[in-house]
Coordinates of C-alpha atoms (C1' of nucleotides) in Angstrom, one line a residue:
Chain A
X1 CA 17.0 -126.4 -17.8
X2 CA 14.7 -123.6 -16.5
X3 CA 11.3 -125.0 -16.8
X4 CA 9.1 -125.8 -19.8
X5 CA 9.0 -122.0 -20.6
X6 CA 12.2 -120.6 -20.1
X7 CA 16.3 -121.7 -20.1
X8 CA 17.9 -119.0 -20.1
X9 CA 16.6 -114.8 -18.5
X10 CA 18.1 -112.5 -21.2
X11 CA 20.7 -110.9 -19.6
X12 CA 22.1 -114.6 -18.7
X13 CA 22.8 -115.8 -22.1
X14 CA 26.4 -116.5 -22.8
X15 CA 28.8 -116.6 -25.8
X16 CA 28.6 -120.7 -24.8
X17 CA 25.3 -120.1 -25.9
X18 CA 25.4 -119.1 -29.4
X19 CA 24.4 -121.1 -32.0
X20 CA 22.6 -123.1 -29.7
X21 CA 19.1 -124.0 -29.2
X22 CA 17.5 -121.7 -26.5
X23 CA 14.3 -121.2 -24.7
X24 CA 13.3 -117.6 -23.4
X25 CA 9.7 -116.2 -22.0
X26 CA 8.3 -112.8 -20.8
X27 CA 6.1 -110.1 -22.0
X28 CA 6.4 -108.7 -25.5
X29 CA 7.0 -105.3 -25.0
X30 CA 7.8 -103.8 -28.7
X31 CA 7.3 -105.0 -31.7
X32 CA 8.9 -103.4 -34.9
X33 CA 7.3 -104.5 -37.9
X34 CA 9.9 -103.6 -41.0
X35 CA 7.7 -105.3 -43.8
X36 CA 10.1 -108.2 -44.2
X37 CA 11.7 -108.3 -41.1
X38 CA 10.4 -107.8 -37.8
X39 CA 12.0 -107.3 -34.2
X40 CA 10.3 -108.3 -31.3
X41 CA 11.5 -106.6 -27.8
X42 CA 11.2 -109.5 -25.0
X43 CA 11.4 -108.1 -21.2
X44 CA 11.9 -111.2 -18.5
X45 CA 12.8 -110.4 -15.0
X46 CA 16.4 -109.3 -16.0
X47 CA 16.2 -107.4 -19.3
X48 CA 14.8 -107.7 -22.5
X49 CA 16.1 -109.7 -25.5
X50 CA 15.3 -108.9 -29.7
X51 CA 13.5 -111.7 -31.5
X52 CA 14.5 -111.4 -35.0
X53 CA 12.0 -113.0 -37.5
X54 CA 12.3 -113.0 -41.5
X55 CA 9.1 -112.8 -43.4
X56 CA 10.6 -115.1 -46.0
X57 CA 12.0 -117.7 -43.9
X58 CA 8.7 -118.5 -42.2
X59 CA 5.8 -116.7 -43.0
X60 CA 3.4 -118.5 -41.0
X61 CA 5.1 -117.4 -37.2
X62 CA 5.9 -113.9 -38.7
X63 CA 2.3 -113.3 -39.3
X64 CA 2.2 -114.8 -35.7
X65 CA 4.0 -112.6 -34.2
X66 CA 3.9 -109.6 -35.5
X67 CA 0.5 -109.9 -34.5
X68 CA 0.5 -110.3 -31.0
X69 CA -0.4 -107.4 -28.7
X70 CA 2.2 -105.7 -26.9
X71 CA 2.3 -106.7 -23.3
X72 CA 0.7 -110.6 -24.0
X73 CA 3.2 -112.9 -22.0
X74 CA 4.9 -115.4 -24.7
X75 CA 7.7 -118.6 -24.6
X76 CA 9.9 -118.4 -27.3
X77 CA 11.9 -121.2 -28.9
X78 CA 15.4 -120.5 -31.6
X79 CA 18.1 -120.7 -32.5
X80 CA 20.6 -118.1 -30.1
X81 CA 23.1 -115.8 -33.0
X82 CA 25.4 -114.0 -32.2
X83 CA 25.0 -110.5 -33.6
X84 CA 26.9 -107.3 -33.2
X85 CA 24.3 -104.8 -34.1
X86 CA 21.9 -105.8 -31.2
X87 CA 22.5 -104.4 -27.8
X88 CA 22.8 -107.7 -26.3
X89 CA 25.2 -108.4 -28.5
X90 CA 22.4 -111.9 -29.5
X91 CA 19.3 -112.0 -30.7
X92 CA 16.9 -114.6 -31.3
X93 CA 15.8 -116.5 -34.4
X94 CA 12.1 -118.6 -33.8
X95 CA 11.5 -121.5 -34.5
X96 CA 8.4 -122.3 -31.9
X97 CA 6.2 -119.4 -30.2
X98 CA 4.0 -120.2 -27.9
X99 CA 1.8 -117.4 -26.3
X100 CA 0.5 -117.9 -22.9
X101 CA -1.4 -114.7 -22.6
X102 CA -3.0 -112.3 -24.5
X103 CA -3.1 -108.6 -23.9
X104 CA -6.1 -107.2 -24.5
X105 CA -6.0 -103.7 -26.5
X106 CA -5.0 -100.5 -26.0
X107 CA -3.5 -100.8 -22.8
X108 CA -4.4 -98.6 -19.9
X109 CA -1.2 -97.6 -19.6
X110 CA 2.3 -98.0 -21.6
X111 CA 5.5 -99.2 -20.6
X112 CA 7.3 -98.1 -23.1
X113 CA 5.4 -95.7 -24.3
X114 CA 7.1 -91.5 -25.2
X115 CA 4.2 -90.3 -23.0
X116 CA 4.4 -90.7 -18.9
X117 CA 1.3 -91.0 -17.1
X118 CA 0.6 -89.2 -13.9
X119 CA 1.3 -91.2 -10.6
X120 CA -2.7 -91.2 -10.2
X121 CA -3.2 -93.8 -13.3
X122 CA -0.1 -95.2 -12.6
X123 CA -1.4 -96.3 -9.2
X124 CA -4.5 -97.4 -10.8
X125 CA -2.7 -99.5 -13.4
X126 CA 0.0 -100.4 -10.6
X127 CA 0.5 -103.7 -11.7
X128 CA 1.5 -102.8 -15.2
X129 CA 3.1 -99.7 -14.0
X130 CA 5.5 -101.8 -12.1
X131 CA 6.6 -103.5 -15.4
X132 CA 8.6 -100.1 -15.8
X133 CA 12.5 -101.3 -14.7
X134 CA 12.7 -97.7 -12.9
X135 CA 9.6 -98.1 -11.0
X136 CA 10.5 -101.9 -10.1
X137 CA 14.3 -100.3 -9.6
X138 CA 12.8 -98.6 -6.0
X139 CA 11.6 -102.0 -4.4
X140 CA 14.6 -104.2 -5.6
X141 CA 16.7 -101.6 -3.1
X142 CA 14.2 -101.6 -0.6
X143 CA 14.2 -105.1 -0.6
X144 CA 18.4 -104.9 0.1
X145 CA 17.8 -102.3 2.6
X146 CA 15.8 -104.3 4.5
X147 CA 17.8 -107.5 4.0
X148 CA 20.7 -105.0 5.5
X149 CA 18.5 -104.2 8.6
X150 CA 17.8 -107.6 8.8
X151 CA 21.6 -108.5 8.9
X152 CA 22.5 -105.5 11.1
X153 CA 19.9 -105.8 13.5
X154 CA 20.3 -110.0 14.0
X155 CA 24.2 -109.2 14.2
X156 CA 23.4 -106.8 17.7
X157 CA 21.5 -109.6 18.8
X158 CA 18.0 -108.5 18.4
X159 CA 15.7 -110.8 17.4
X160 CA 12.8 -110.4 15.0
X161 CA 9.1 -110.1 16.9
X162 CA 5.7 -109.4 15.6
X163 CA 3.4 -107.5 18.0
X164 CA -0.9 -107.2 17.3
X165 CA -1.8 -104.9 14.5
X166 CA -5.8 -104.7 15.5
X167 CA -5.5 -103.9 19.9
X168 CA -8.2 -102.5 21.8
X169 CA -7.3 -99.4 22.9
X170 CA -5.5 -96.2 21.0
X171 CA -1.9 -96.6 22.1
X172 CA -0.3 -93.1 22.5
X173 CA -2.4 -90.4 22.0
X174 CA -1.1 -88.1 19.4
X175 CA -2.5 -89.2 15.9
X176 CA -5.8 -91.0 15.2
X177 CA -6.2 -94.6 14.7
X178 CA -8.9 -96.9 12.6
X179 CA -11.9 -98.0 14.6
X180 CA -12.7 -101.3 13.7
X181 CA -15.2 -103.6 14.6
X182 CA -14.0 -106.9 16.6
X183 CA -17.0 -109.1 16.9
X184 CA -18.7 -107.8 19.5
X185 CA -16.0 -105.1 20.5
X186 CA -14.4 -102.6 18.8
X187 CA -10.9 -102.2 18.2
X188 CA -8.2 -100.1 16.6
X189 CA -5.3 -100.4 14.3
X190 CA -2.3 -99.9 16.1
X191 CA -0.7 -96.8 15.3
X192 CA 2.8 -98.3 16.3
X193 CA 4.1 -101.1 18.2
X194 CA 5.8 -98.9 21.1
X195 CA 3.9 -100.0 24.0
X196 CA 4.5 -103.6 22.9
X197 CA 8.4 -103.1 22.4
X198 CA 7.8 -101.7 25.5
X199 CA 6.1 -105.1 27.1
X200 CA 8.8 -107.3 25.3
X201 CA 11.4 -105.6 27.5
X202 CA 9.9 -107.1 30.5
X203 CA 10.8 -110.6 29.5
X204 CA 14.4 -110.4 29.1
X205 CA 14.1 -110.7 25.3
X206 CA 16.1 -107.5 26.0
X207 CA 16.6 -106.8 22.1
X208 CA 14.0 -106.9 19.5
X209 CA 12.8 -105.7 16.5
X210 CA 10.1 -105.2 14.6
X211 CA 9.3 -104.8 10.0
X212 CA 5.7 -103.3 11.1
X213 CA 3.0 -101.7 9.5
X214 CA 1.9 -98.1 10.8
X215 CA -2.2 -97.3 10.7
X216 CA -2.0 -94.0 11.3
X217 CA -5.8 -92.5 10.6
X218 CA -4.6 -88.8 9.8
X219 CA -6.7 -87.2 7.2
X220 CA -3.4 -85.2 5.5
X221 CA -2.6 -84.9 1.7
X222 CA 1.0 -84.3 1.4
X223 CA 3.8 -86.6 -0.6
X224 CA 5.1 -87.5 2.1
X225 CA 2.5 -89.1 4.1
X226 CA 0.9 -92.3 3.9
X227 CA -1.9 -93.8 6.1
X228 CA -0.9 -97.1 6.1
X229 CA 3.3 -97.0 6.3
X230 CA 5.6 -99.2 7.4
X231 CA 8.4 -99.5 10.1
X232 CA 11.6 -100.4 11.6
X233 CA 11.4 -100.7 14.9
X234 CA 13.6 -101.7 17.8
X235 CA 13.7 -101.6 21.4
X236 CA 16.2 -102.3 23.8
X237 CA 17.0 -102.8 27.3
X238 CA 20.1 -102.2 30.3
X239 CA 20.6 -98.8 28.2
X240 CA 22.5 -96.5 30.2
X241 CA 20.8 -93.5 28.1
X242 CA 19.7 -92.7 24.3
X243 CA 23.3 -92.2 23.6
X244 CA 23.1 -96.2 22.7
X245 CA 20.0 -95.9 20.9
X246 CA 21.6 -93.6 18.6
X247 CA 24.5 -95.8 18.1
X248 CA 23.0 -98.5 17.1
X249 CA 20.5 -96.0 14.7
X250 CA 23.1 -94.3 13.0
X251 CA 25.4 -98.0 12.3
X252 CA 22.0 -99.2 11.0
X253 CA 21.3 -96.2 8.5
X254 CA 24.9 -97.2 7.3
X255 CA 25.0 -100.6 6.9
X256 CA 21.4 -100.0 4.7
X257 CA 23.0 -97.9 2.8
X258 CA 26.9 -99.0 2.1
X259 CA 24.7 -102.1 1.1
X260 CA 22.5 -100.3 -1.1
X261 CA 25.6 -99.1 -2.4
X262 CA 27.3 -102.0 -3.1
X263 CA 24.3 -104.2 -4.1
X264 CA 22.4 -101.4 -6.2
X265 CA 24.8 -100.6 -8.4
X266 CA 21.7 -101.4 -11.4
X267 CA 19.6 -100.2 -9.8
X268 CA 21.3 -96.9 -9.3
X269 CA 22.2 -96.5 -12.1
X270 CA 18.6 -96.8 -13.8
X271 CA 17.2 -94.2 -11.5
X272 CA 20.3 -92.2 -12.3
X273 CA 21.4 -91.4 -8.3
X274 CA 23.1 -92.3 -6.5
X275 CA 23.6 -93.0 -2.6
X276 CA 25.4 -90.5 0.4
X277 CA 26.5 -92.7 3.0
X278 CA 26.5 -91.3 5.9
X279 CA 29.6 -90.3 7.9
X280 CA 29.9 -92.1 11.4
X281 CA 28.7 -90.6 13.9
X282 CA 25.9 -88.8 13.0
X283 CA 25.8 -84.9 14.4
X284 CA 23.7 -84.6 16.7
X285 CA 22.6 -81.1 17.8
X286 CA 20.2 -80.4 20.8
X287 CA 16.6 -79.0 19.5
X288 CA 17.9 -75.7 21.8
X289 CA 20.8 -75.6 18.9
X290 CA 18.0 -75.9 16.3
X291 CA 16.1 -73.2 17.8
X292 CA 18.6 -70.9 17.9
X293 CA 19.9 -72.0 14.6
X294 CA 15.7 -70.9 13.0
X295 CA 16.0 -67.6 14.6
X296 CA 19.6 -66.5 13.5
X297 CA 17.9 -67.5 9.8
X298 CA 14.5 -65.1 11.3
X299 CA 12.3 -68.4 12.0
X300 CA 9.6 -67.1 14.1
X301 CA 9.4 -70.5 16.0
X302 CA 9.7 -70.1 19.6
X303 CA 11.0 -72.6 22.8
X304 CA 8.9 -75.1 22.9
X305 CA 7.3 -75.6 19.5
X306 CA 7.2 -78.6 17.7
X307 CA 9.5 -77.6 14.0
X308 CA 7.0 -76.8 11.7
X309 CA 7.4 -78.3 8.0
X310 CA 9.0 -75.4 7.1
X311 CA 11.1 -75.1 10.2
X312 CA 12.2 -78.7 8.7
X313 CA 13.2 -77.9 5.5
X314 CA 15.0 -74.6 6.5
X315 CA 17.0 -76.8 9.2
X316 CA 17.6 -79.3 6.2
X317 CA 19.2 -76.0 4.0
X318 CA 21.4 -74.7 7.5
X319 CA 23.2 -78.7 7.5
X320 CA 23.4 -79.5 4.3
X321 CA 25.4 -76.0 3.3
X322 CA 27.7 -77.9 6.2
X323 CA 27.7 -80.7 3.7
X324 CA 25.9 -83.0 6.2
X325 CA 22.7 -84.8 5.0
X326 CA 21.9 -86.7 8.4
X327 CA 22.0 -85.6 11.9
X328 CA 19.5 -86.2 14.8
X329 CA 18.3 -83.6 17.2
X330 CA 18.1 -84.4 20.3
X331 CA 16.9 -83.0 23.8
X332 CA 13.4 -82.0 22.9
X333 CA 11.4 -80.0 25.8
X334 CA 9.5 -82.5 27.6
X335 CA 6.3 -80.8 26.2
X336 CA 6.3 -81.8 23.1
X337 CA 6.9 -85.3 23.1
X338 CA 4.3 -88.5 24.5
X339 CA 3.8 -89.8 28.0
X340 CA 6.6 -92.6 28.1
X341 CA 9.5 -90.4 27.2
X342 CA 12.5 -90.3 29.8
X343 CA 12.2 -86.6 31.0
X344 CA 15.7 -85.0 31.5
X345 CA 16.8 -81.8 33.6
X346 CA 12.7 -81.3 34.3
X347 CA 12.0 -79.4 31.1
X348 CA 13.7 -81.5 28.5
X349 CA 13.5 -85.4 27.5
X350 CA 15.9 -88.2 26.0
X351 CA 14.3 -88.2 23.1
X352 CA 16.0 -87.8 19.2
X353 CA 14.5 -87.6 16.0
X354 CA 16.9 -88.6 12.9
X355 CA 16.5 -86.1 10.1
X356 CA 17.6 -87.1 6.1
X357 CA 17.6 -83.5 3.9
X358 CA 15.2 -81.4 5.8
X359 CA 12.8 -84.7 6.9
X360 CA 12.0 -86.9 10.2
X361 CA 12.6 -90.5 9.0
X362 CA 13.3 -91.8 12.9
X363 CA 12.4 -90.6 16.2
X364 CA 12.6 -92.6 19.5
X365 CA 14.5 -92.5 22.7
X366 CA 14.8 -94.0 26.7
X367 CA 11.4 -94.5 27.6
X368 CA 10.5 -94.1 31.3
X369 CA 10.9 -97.9 32.7
X370 CA 9.5 -96.3 36.9
X371 CA 5.7 -96.9 37.2
X372 CA 5.7 -94.4 39.2
X373 CA 6.5 -91.6 37.3
X374 CA 4.8 -93.1 34.3
X375 CA 1.5 -93.0 35.8
X376 CA 2.3 -89.4 36.7
X377 CA 3.7 -88.5 33.0
X378 CA 0.1 -90.0 31.4
X379 CA -1.8 -87.9 34.0
X380 CA 0.0 -84.9 33.2
X381 CA -0.3 -86.0 29.4
X382 CA -4.1 -85.0 30.3
X383 CA -5.0 -89.2 29.7
X384 CA -5.9 -91.5 32.3
X385 CA -3.6 -94.4 34.2
X386 CA -7.0 -96.8 34.1
X387 CA -6.9 -97.0 30.1
X388 CA -3.0 -98.4 30.4
X389 CA -4.1 -101.0 33.0
X390 CA -2.5 -103.7 30.9
X391 CA 0.6 -101.1 29.7
X392 CA 1.8 -100.2 33.1
X393 CA 0.7 -103.7 35.3
X394 CA 3.8 -104.7 32.8
X395 CA 6.5 -101.8 34.5
X396 CA 5.1 -103.3 38.3
X397 CA 7.0 -106.7 38.1
X398 CA 10.4 -105.7 37.1
X399 CA 11.3 -103.4 34.3
X400 CA 15.1 -102.8 33.2
X401 CA 15.7 -99.2 31.9
X402 CA 15.1 -99.1 28.2
X403 CA 14.2 -97.3 24.5
X404 CA 14.0 -97.1 21.1
X405 CA 12.7 -95.9 18.1
X406 CA 10.8 -96.0 15.0
X407 CA 12.6 -96.0 11.4
X408 CA 10.4 -94.9 9.0
X409 CA 11.2 -97.2 5.5
X410 CA 9.3 -95.6 2.7
X411 CA 10.6 -91.9 3.8
X412 CA 13.9 -93.0 3.7
X413 CA 13.9 -94.7 0.8
X414 CA 11.9 -91.1 -0.6
X415 CA 15.3 -89.2 0.8
X416 CA 18.1 -92.0 -0.3
X417 CA 16.5 -92.1 -3.9
X418 CA 15.4 -88.0 -3.7
X419 CA 11.8 -89.4 -5.0
X420 CA 9.0 -86.6 -4.4
X421 CA 6.5 -88.5 -3.5
X422 CA 6.4 -90.9 -1.2
X423 CA 3.9 -93.1 -2.8
X424 CA 6.7 -94.3 -5.2
X425 CA 8.0 -95.8 -2.1
X426 CA 5.0 -98.6 -1.7
X427 CA 3.8 -101.1 -3.7
X428 CA -0.1 -100.6 -3.6
X429 CA -0.4 -97.4 -1.1
X430 CA -3.3 -96.3 1.2
X431 CA -3.8 -92.3 1.6
X432 CA -6.6 -90.2 2.5
X433 CA -8.9 -91.7 -0.8
X434 CA -6.8 -94.3 -2.3
X435 CA -8.0 -97.7 -1.3
X436 CA -7.6 -100.1 -4.4
X437 CA -5.6 -101.4 -5.6
Chain B
rG1 C1' -9.7 -79.9 10.5
rC2 C1' -8.1 -76.0 7.8
rC3 C1' -6.8 -73.8 2.7
rC4 C1' -5.6 -73.9 -2.6
rC5 C1' -6.1 -76.2 -7.4
rG6 C1' -7.7 -78.9 -11.2
rG7 C1' -10.6 -83.0 -13.9
rU8 C1' -10.8 -83.1 -22.5
rA9 C1' -10.0 -90.0 -26.5
rG10 C1' -6.7 -96.1 -23.5
rU11 C1' -2.2 -92.2 -21.9
rG12 C1' -0.3 -87.2 -21.7
rU13 C1' -2.4 -82.7 -23.6
rA14 C1' -3.9 -77.4 -26.8
rG15 C1' -8.2 -74.4 -26.3
rC16 C1' -10.8 -70.5 -21.6
rG17 C1' -17.8 -67.8 -24.5
rG18 C1' -19.3 -68.1 -31.5
rU19 C1' -13.9 -70.2 -36.2
rC20 C1' -14.8 -76.9 -31.9
rU21 C1' -17.2 -80.9 -37.5
rA22 C1' -12.4 -79.9 -30.6
rU23 C1' -5.9 -79.5 -31.4
rC24 C1' -0.9 -81.9 -30.7
rA25 C1' 1.2 -86.3 -29.4
rU26 C1' 1.3 -91.3 -28.0
rG27 C1' -1.5 -95.5 -28.4
rC28 C1' -5.1 -98.8 -31.2
rG29 C1' -6.8 -100.8 -36.3
rA30 C1' -5.8 -101.3 -41.5
rG31 C1' -1.6 -100.7 -45.9
rC32 C1' 4.1 -100.0 -48.1
rC33 C1' 9.2 -101.0 -46.1
rU34 C1' 14.8 -106.3 -44.7
rG35 C1' 18.4 -104.3 -39.9
rU36 C1' 14.9 -102.1 -36.2
rC37 C1' 16.7 -100.4 -31.5
rG38 C1' 12.2 -93.2 -29.5
rA39 C1' 11.9 -97.2 -36.5
rG40 C1' 9.7 -94.7 -40.8
rC41 C1' 5.5 -92.9 -43.9
rU42 C1' 0.1 -93.3 -45.8
rC43 C1' -5.3 -93.7 -44.0
rG44 C1' -8.5 -94.7 -40.3
rC45 C1' -10.4 -94.7 -34.8
rG46 C1' -11.2 -92.5 -30.1
rA47 C1' -12.6 -87.2 -25.6
rC48 C1' -15.4 -82.1 -23.3
rC49 C1' -16.5 -86.2 -14.8
rC50 C1' -22.1 -85.6 -13.6
rG51 C1' -26.4 -82.0 -12.6
rG52 C1' -28.3 -77.6 -12.8
rA53 C1' -28.6 -71.9 -14.3
rU54 C1' -27.2 -67.9 -17.5
rU55 C1' -26.6 -66.9 -23.0
rC56 C1' -28.9 -66.3 -29.1
rA57 C1' -25.2 -69.5 -28.4
rA58 C1' -20.6 -73.2 -23.3
rA59 C1' -15.4 -77.0 -23.4
rU60 C1' -15.3 -72.3 -22.1
rU61 C1' -19.6 -69.0 -17.1
rC62 C1' -21.8 -69.3 -12.3
rC63 C1' -23.6 -72.8 -8.7
rG64 C1' -24.0 -77.8 -6.3
rG65 C1' -22.4 -83.0 -6.5
rC66 C1' -18.4 -86.2 -7.6
rC67 C1' -13.7 -87.5 -8.5
rG68 C1' -8.4 -85.6 -8.1
rG69 C1' -3.7 -83.0 -7.1
rG70 C1' -1.0 -80.6 -3.4
rG71 C1' -0.3 -77.0 0.9
rC72 C1' -1.2 -76.5 6.1
rG73 C1' -1.5 -78.5 10.9
rC74 C1' -0.5 -83.6 12.7
rC75 C1' 3.9 -87.3 12.1
rA76 C1' 7.6 -91.7 9.6

RNA sequence: GCCCCGGUAGUGUAGCGGUCUAUCAUGCGAGCCUGUCGAGCUCGCGACCCGGAUUCAAAUUCCGGCCGGGGCGCCA
């Protein structure tokens, strides 16, 4: 007995339950009233089932059932009968129906209607949109991917941490931050846990990870940006160079893909997608090689410039021709990277991006642990070391070599499942204009 | 921040100066139908984002506003 409303989920009814009285509960997805017989499709967490009722056997109950508005929540007790004509192989012949919640009509959005609504309408009514199994599948896969990340990172000695999202100063420069009122002070929402992760490298925890929010006040309006997104952020100490970080990242990605492939068969089927599991090692291409490849394809990009969207797409295409979907871009020019990035041979840096079919999904690298070099880099980037007092202090009393990365969860999901709008990959997206629900 | 595009029933659309009393589908309501599973059939309900302007006449043209989508930049 699961609870007073339900003894079985739709997909848990087995042969041994046939000819038994069972209880099911869920949402009324559809009612097909043929006249003297009616079929009610009930949807629960695991799928759908059919309730069949004959008018002449129970006229009152018949009338009650067929007049329930779609998407109402009901609990039904009845005899479970085998029937090969029905998709599940069984149907329920009800003797008791309890309406737990009546749905108003018309629905703001149909769950099984023949017309698909636009994303904007769907997001406005996300609680109904998410009743659709294909929309739900994305979040079930997301769950498995994150479970895989936790499992893998913990197996590698990382501990999970949580750092503040309300912060005193804009951490890195670069992207715009949201300003908020913190009692009598001005504060900001963290655009990344970068500086805190580094601070933790001074503590001896050595390996930390955080599944975290990024808040970014950029007024972008694209299919691949959110103003509130999530990431897997890691930082590790006592590294020799950035290669060690990439080794963790590629294995993390491998494990996430593998677990999704193993455990999300049903969801992948619903979405009609297949997962490409990366071959390890994931190829590393240097920034210089990238520029060369792009120039061969007549891109106007010059050495020293960051890759534009078009360049990223083109590179993705070039790589795909060689059957490579994942690839690292390494050794970016120091100029293009934030102040904390470890330089390499003057003009290069020990940084990398991980791209997946032409879109950046992670970026990271080795950080500077020498405080004097760090101060110099802050100045070179046109910032004032005084503004980084709290941060710089952590480097003055013993800071090991370290590095890490930030990995965008929605970006990854979007590429993994070939979804063309990032808003599909987060339950309640925040974008340039959307603040609710 | 720059640049495009769009707002028509609950949902998705057609119409792009008069023929709009606005199309079709879906939905909703009523009815018929004993095996539906995109059920079917009959009847009905329901909409031109807002404000100005042009015109004999505006859903349609112009201006402003509001709301949305997308591209670039930036980035995950």
